[in-house]
Amino acid sequence: MASISMTVNGKTVGGEVEDRTLLVEFIRENLRLTGTHVGCDTSQCGACVVHVDGKAVKSCTTLAAQANGCEITTIEGLASDDLHPMQQAFKDNHGLQCGFCTPGMIMAATDMVNRLGKNLDEKTIRAELEGNICRCTGYHNIVKSIQDGASKM
Amino acid sequence: MYNTNYHRASSVKDAVATMGKSDDGKFVSGGQTLIPTMKQRLAAPSDLIDLRHVDSMKGIAVKGNQVTIGAGTTHAEVNASKELRKACPSICDLAGHIGDPHVRNMGTIGGSIANNDPAADYPAAMMALGAQIVTDKRTIDADDFFTGMFDTALEEDEIITSVTFTAPAKGAYSKFPNPASRYAMAGVFVSQGDSGVRVAVTGAGSDGVFRHGEMEAALASNWDSSAIAECNIDADDLLSDLHGDNSYRANLVKVMAKRAVEAAG
């Protein structure tokens, strides 16, 4: 068993977990933060994307023990009183249908802005979404949402 | 995933000592291949020894055209390094097309090279750049390092600490990614520098990454994509699978080589 402690959405959390526990399992099952989703469980779909020390990673492909001592932000940690500008943009632009991929899309989108700035063209956004799969929208409104959200961040 | 025992190494020495005490341990860095493999129960190491927090294995140093990249440097860091881009833009571009942005934030150059996946990108770069793979025990030429599919010259308890190479005057990498997995179905890295012309192919070889002597000779006498038009890519040595047979891959190798030469300028 591993004794782990990390900061999740600004709060110090900890627990005893099996060494093989995935970060996404720890987040969903121990912390009950179920906004982070498991889609494919094979590192393809990006529904599980969270920020670890400010960088987007796939939490289904990271052990909780690897994130020991790190600062994690999940989708639940983005909004303050109001929705985060990127969340609002997905709402305004109908950037989702079933919504399953949305938490990962939004975490990937905010990471994109952190790395590349607020002025994102369509080509860049589409290329940067390589690690996030949506099976409903055809991506069109997701791209629009990210462009809109980025400009307001 | 079968259970395992996680250890976080504080130094290379500490990692080797922990490995010595384990039954069937494995070093893990970004884990972007190893963890999915463990989830599928295709690997079940008794111990995982995490190298990601070993500071001496991180960072990029460029002195003139001499480049050193710490083995624990992520693909995202290689891609974003302005200093490295000035000396050797081809390796930055290669790193920016591995996996996806989230994978690139975790995956490391040392892990990719140590794993030697036959469709990984970095092995082609190491061969084509004539890189030296530096471990905690010795320095190995890339030509001697990659010994076959998922196989390297590394001993069980040996750790890659960095890679070094001389940035070539010209170089570029071109790959045809599988549309689903994004792994290279054929990827060709070409370079032209003080040590001559080197052409390394990944994704296509049935025994992993390889250099192509005939294309190297053709490009050495005429650095132009037309020079390789008549080169023979032997399909017998190439992979055949549901994504493409060996004759298809042989054609891809030539097309990728031409594109790489054109991109290198």
PDB file of C-alpha atoms in Angstrom, chain B residues 37-166:
ATOM      1  CA  THR B  37       0.850  -2.461 -20.980  1.00  0.00           C
ATOM      2  CA  MET B  38       0.441  -3.261 -17.278  1.00  0.00           C
ATOM      3  CA  LYS B  39      -3.271  -2.451 -17.476  1.00  0.00           C
ATOM      4  CA  GLN B  40      -3.595  -5.029 -20.226  1.00  0.00           C
ATOM      5  CA  ARG B  41      -1.669  -7.473 -18.017  1.00  0.00           C
ATOM      6  CA  LEU B  42       0.956  -7.842 -20.722  1.00  0.00           C
ATOM      7  CA  ALA B  43       3.524  -6.751 -18.151  1.00  0.00           C
ATOM      8  CA  ALA B  44       3.471  -7.414 -14.424  1.00  0.00           C
ATOM      9  CA  PRO B  45       6.630  -6.063 -12.798  1.00  0.00           C
ATOM     10  CA  SER B  46       6.945  -6.813  -9.083  1.00  0.00           C
ATOM     11  CA  ASP B  47       8.293  -3.311  -8.529  1.00  0.00           C
ATOM     12  CA  LEU B  48       8.092  -0.015 -10.374  1.00  0.00           C
ATOM     13  CA  ILE B  49      11.017   2.310  -9.826  1.00  0.00           C
ATOM     14  CA  ASP B  50      10.021   5.852 -10.797  1.00  0.00           C
ATOM     15  CA  LEU B  51      12.833   7.876 -12.400  1.00  0.00           C
ATOM     16  CA  ARG B  52      10.759  10.995 -13.025  1.00  0.00           C
ATOM     17  CA  HIS B  53      12.015  12.776  -9.932  1.00  0.00           C
ATOM     18  CA  VAL B  54      15.730  12.266 -10.566  1.00  0.00           C
ATOM     19  CA  ASP B  55      16.855  15.831 -11.247  1.00  0.00           C
ATOM     20  CA  SER B  56      20.205  14.878 -12.778  1.00  0.00           C
ATOM     21  CA  MET B  57      18.380  13.182 -15.655  1.00  0.00           C
ATOM     22  CA  LYS B  58      16.449  16.276 -16.713  1.00  0.00           C
ATOM     23  CA  GLY B  59      17.112  19.196 -19.008  1.00  0.00           C
ATOM     24  CA  ILE B  60      18.571  20.170 -22.349  1.00  0.00           C
ATOM     25  CA  ALA B  61      22.060  21.608 -22.879  1.00  0.00           C
ATOM     26  CA  VAL B  62      23.216  23.067 -26.200  1.00  0.00           C
ATOM     27  CA  LYS B  63      26.832  24.179 -26.702  1.00  0.00           C
ATOM     28  CA  GLY B  64      27.397  25.245 -30.278  1.00  0.00           C
ATOM     29  CA  ASN B  65      26.192  22.236 -32.219  1.00  0.00           C
ATOM     30  CA  GLN B  66      26.726  19.788 -29.339  1.00  0.00           C
ATOM     31  CA  VAL B  67      23.400  18.719 -27.844  1.00  0.00           C
ATOM     32  CA  THR B  68      22.746  16.835 -24.621  1.00  0.00           C
ATOM     33  CA  ILE B  69      19.212  15.867 -23.626  1.00  0.00           C
ATOM     34  CA  GLY B  70      18.587  14.367 -20.196  1.00  0.00           C
ATOM     35  CA  ALA B  71      16.788  11.036 -20.402  1.00  0.00           C
ATOM     36  CA  GLY B  72      13.991  12.293 -18.141  1.00  0.00           C
ATOM     37  CA  THR B  73      13.167  15.206 -20.453  1.00  0.00           C
ATOM     38  CA  THR B  74       9.580  15.038 -21.703  1.00  0.00           C
ATOM     39  CA  HIS B  75       8.550  15.173 -25.342  1.00  0.00           C
ATOM     40  CA  ALA B  76       6.761  18.470 -24.595  1.00  0.00           C
ATOM     41  CA  GLU B  77       9.999  19.951 -23.233  1.00  0.00           C
ATOM     42  CA  VAL B  78      12.011  18.793 -26.254  1.00  0.00           C
ATOM     43  CA  ASN B  79       9.343  20.232 -28.541  1.00  0.00           C
ATOM     44  CA  ALA B  80       9.237  23.586 -26.740  1.00  0.00           C
ATOM     45  CA  SER B  81      12.980  24.173 -26.240  1.00  0.00           C
ATOM     46  CA  LYS B  82      13.958  27.338 -28.124  1.00  0.00           C
ATOM     47  CA  GLU B  83      17.645  26.645 -27.614  1.00  0.00           C
ATOM     48  CA  LEU B  84      17.366  23.181 -29.094  1.00  0.00           C
ATOM     49  CA  ARG B  85      15.181  24.406 -31.951  1.00  0.00           C
ATOM     50  CA  LYS B  86      17.965  26.773 -33.005  1.00  0.00           C
ATOM     51  CA  ALA B  87      20.507  23.949 -33.135  1.00  0.00           C
ATOM     52  CA  CYS B  88      18.396  21.017 -34.288  1.00  0.00           C
ATOM     53  CA  PRO B  89      14.790  21.878 -35.229  1.00  0.00           C
ATOM     54  CA  SER B  90      14.147  18.399 -36.627  1.00  0.00           C
ATOM     55  CA  ILE B  91      14.190  16.705 -33.217  1.00  0.00           C
ATOM     56  CA  CYS B  92      11.860  19.373 -31.764  1.00  0.00           C
ATOM     57  CA  ASP B  93       9.381  18.767 -34.598  1.00  0.00           C
ATOM     58  CA  LEU B  94       9.633  15.012 -34.127  1.00  0.00           C
ATOM     59  CA  ALA B  95       8.912  15.338 -30.388  1.00  0.00           C
ATOM     60  CA  GLY B  96       5.875  17.522 -31.144  1.00  0.00           C
ATOM     61  CA  HIS B  97       4.262  14.729 -33.136  1.00  0.00           C
ATOM     62  CA  ILE B  98       4.600  11.897 -30.632  1.00  0.00           C
ATOM     63  CA  GLY B  99       1.257  10.722 -29.242  1.00  0.00           C
ATOM     64  CA  ASP B 100      -0.856  13.694 -28.192  1.00  0.00           C
ATOM     65  CA  PRO B 101      -0.269  16.779 -26.009  1.00  0.00           C
ATOM     66  CA  HIS B 102      -1.153  14.955 -22.763  1.00  0.00           C
ATOM     67  CA  VAL B 103       1.098  11.998 -23.542  1.00  0.00           C
ATOM     68  CA  ARG B 104       3.902  14.418 -24.461  1.00  0.00           C
ATOM     69  CA  ASN B 105       3.648  16.013 -21.005  1.00  0.00           C
ATOM     70  CA  MET B 106       4.527  12.673 -19.382  1.00  0.00           C
ATOM     71  CA  GLY B 107       6.498  10.583 -21.883  1.00  0.00           C
ATOM     72  CA  THR B 108      10.284  10.971 -21.894  1.00  0.00           C
ATOM     73  CA  ILE B 109      13.034  10.535 -24.453  1.00  0.00           C
ATOM     74  CA  GLY B 110      14.858   8.011 -22.253  1.00  0.00           C
ATOM     75  CA  GLY B 111      11.749   5.900 -21.817  1.00  0.00           C
ATOM     76  CA  SER B 112      11.010   5.885 -25.532  1.00  0.00           C
ATOM     77  CA  ILE B 113      14.545   4.847 -26.430  1.00  0.00           C
ATOM     78  CA  ALA B 114      14.771   2.173 -23.719  1.00  0.00           C
ATOM     79  CA  ASN B 115      11.473   0.660 -24.837  1.00  0.00           C
ATOM     80  CA  ASN B 116      12.514   0.637 -28.532  1.00  0.00           C
ATOM     81  CA  ASP B 117       8.989   0.169 -29.836  1.00  0.00           C
ATOM     82  CA  PRO B 118       9.348  -0.678 -33.556  1.00  0.00           C
ATOM     83  CA  ALA B 119       6.992   2.213 -34.365  1.00  0.00           C
ATOM     84  CA  ALA B 120       8.449   4.782 -31.951  1.00  0.00           C
ATOM     85  CA  ASP B 121       9.884   8.001 -33.386  1.00  0.00           C
ATOM     86  CA  TYR B 122      12.941   8.703 -31.249  1.00  0.00           C
ATOM     87  CA  PRO B 123      14.931   5.582 -32.235  1.00  0.00           C
ATOM     88  CA  ALA B 124      14.995   6.854 -35.846  1.00  0.00           C
ATOM     89  CA  ALA B 125      16.268  10.234 -34.646  1.00  0.00           C
ATOM     90  CA  MET B 126      19.003   8.637 -32.537  1.00  0.00           C
ATOM     91  CA  MET B 127      20.227   6.511 -35.460  1.00  0.00           C
ATOM     92  CA  ALA B 128      20.036   9.303 -38.027  1.00  0.00           C
ATOM     93  CA  LEU B 129      21.740  11.824 -35.747  1.00  0.00           C
ATOM     94  CA  GLY B 130      24.502   9.342 -34.886  1.00  0.00           C
ATOM     95  CA  ALA B 131      23.635   9.918 -31.229  1.00  0.00           C
ATOM     96  CA  GLN B 132      25.370   8.416 -28.255  1.00  0.00           C
ATOM     97  CA  ILE B 133      23.219   6.897 -25.550  1.00  0.00           C
ATOM     98  CA  VAL B 134      24.756   7.631 -22.154  1.00  0.00           C
ATOM     99  CA  THR B 135      23.901   5.254 -19.312  1.00  0.00           C
ATOM    100  CA  ASP B 136      24.985   5.038 -15.681  1.00  0.00           C
ATOM    101  CA  LYS B 137      27.606   2.491 -16.821  1.00  0.00           C
ATOM    102  CA  ARG B 138      28.837   3.447 -20.289  1.00  0.00           C
ATOM    103  CA  THR B 139      28.239   5.271 -23.553  1.00  0.00           C
ATOM    104  CA  ILE B 140      26.708   3.335 -26.438  1.00  0.00           C
ATOM    105  CA  ASP B 141      26.534   4.389 -30.097  1.00  0.00           C
ATOM    106  CA  ALA B 142      22.942   4.452 -31.356  1.00  0.00           C
ATOM    107  CA  ASP B 143      24.031   2.046 -34.136  1.00  0.00           C
ATOM    108  CA  ASP B 144      24.883  -0.549 -31.464  1.00  0.00           C
ATOM    109  CA  PHE B 145      22.100   0.335 -29.030  1.00  0.00           C
ATOM    110  CA  PHE B 146      18.960  -0.747 -30.883  1.00  0.00           C
ATOM    111  CA  THR B 147      19.299  -4.508 -31.176  1.00  0.00           C
ATOM    112  CA  GLY B 148      15.851  -5.517 -32.416  1.00  0.00           C
ATOM    113  CA  MET B 149      12.162  -5.092 -31.787  1.00  0.00           C
ATOM    114  CA  PHE B 150      11.654  -3.932 -28.147  1.00  0.00           C
ATOM    115  CA  ASP B 151      15.280  -4.932 -27.577  1.00  0.00           C
ATOM    116  CA  THR B 152      18.298  -2.799 -26.703  1.00  0.00           C
ATOM    117  CA  ALA B 153      21.882  -3.205 -25.529  1.00  0.00           C
ATOM    118  CA  LEU B 154      20.782  -2.154 -22.011  1.00  0.00           C
ATOM    119  CA  GLU B 155      21.339  -4.521 -19.110  1.00  0.00           C
ATOM    120  CA  GLU B 156      18.426  -5.133 -16.714  1.00  0.00           C
ATOM    121  CA  ASP B 157      19.673  -2.658 -14.101  1.00  0.00           C
ATOM    122  CA  GLU B 158      21.175  -0.131 -16.507  1.00  0.00           C
ATOM    123  CA  ILE B 159      19.619   3.327 -16.802  1.00  0.00           C
ATOM    124  CA  ILE B 160      19.859   5.766 -19.706  1.00  0.00           C
ATOM    125  CA  THR B 161      20.831   9.087 -18.158  1.00  0.00           C
ATOM    126  CA  SER B 162      21.107  11.230 -21.306  1.00  0.00           C
ATOM    127  CA  VAL B 163      21.626  11.249 -25.046  1.00  0.00           C
ATOM    128  CA  THR B 164      24.183  13.380 -26.877  1.00  0.00           C
ATOM    129  CA  PHE B 165      24.685  14.213 -30.520  1.00  0.00           C
ATOM    130  CA  THR B 166      26.147  16.756 -32.894  1.00  0.00           C
TER     131      THR B 166
END
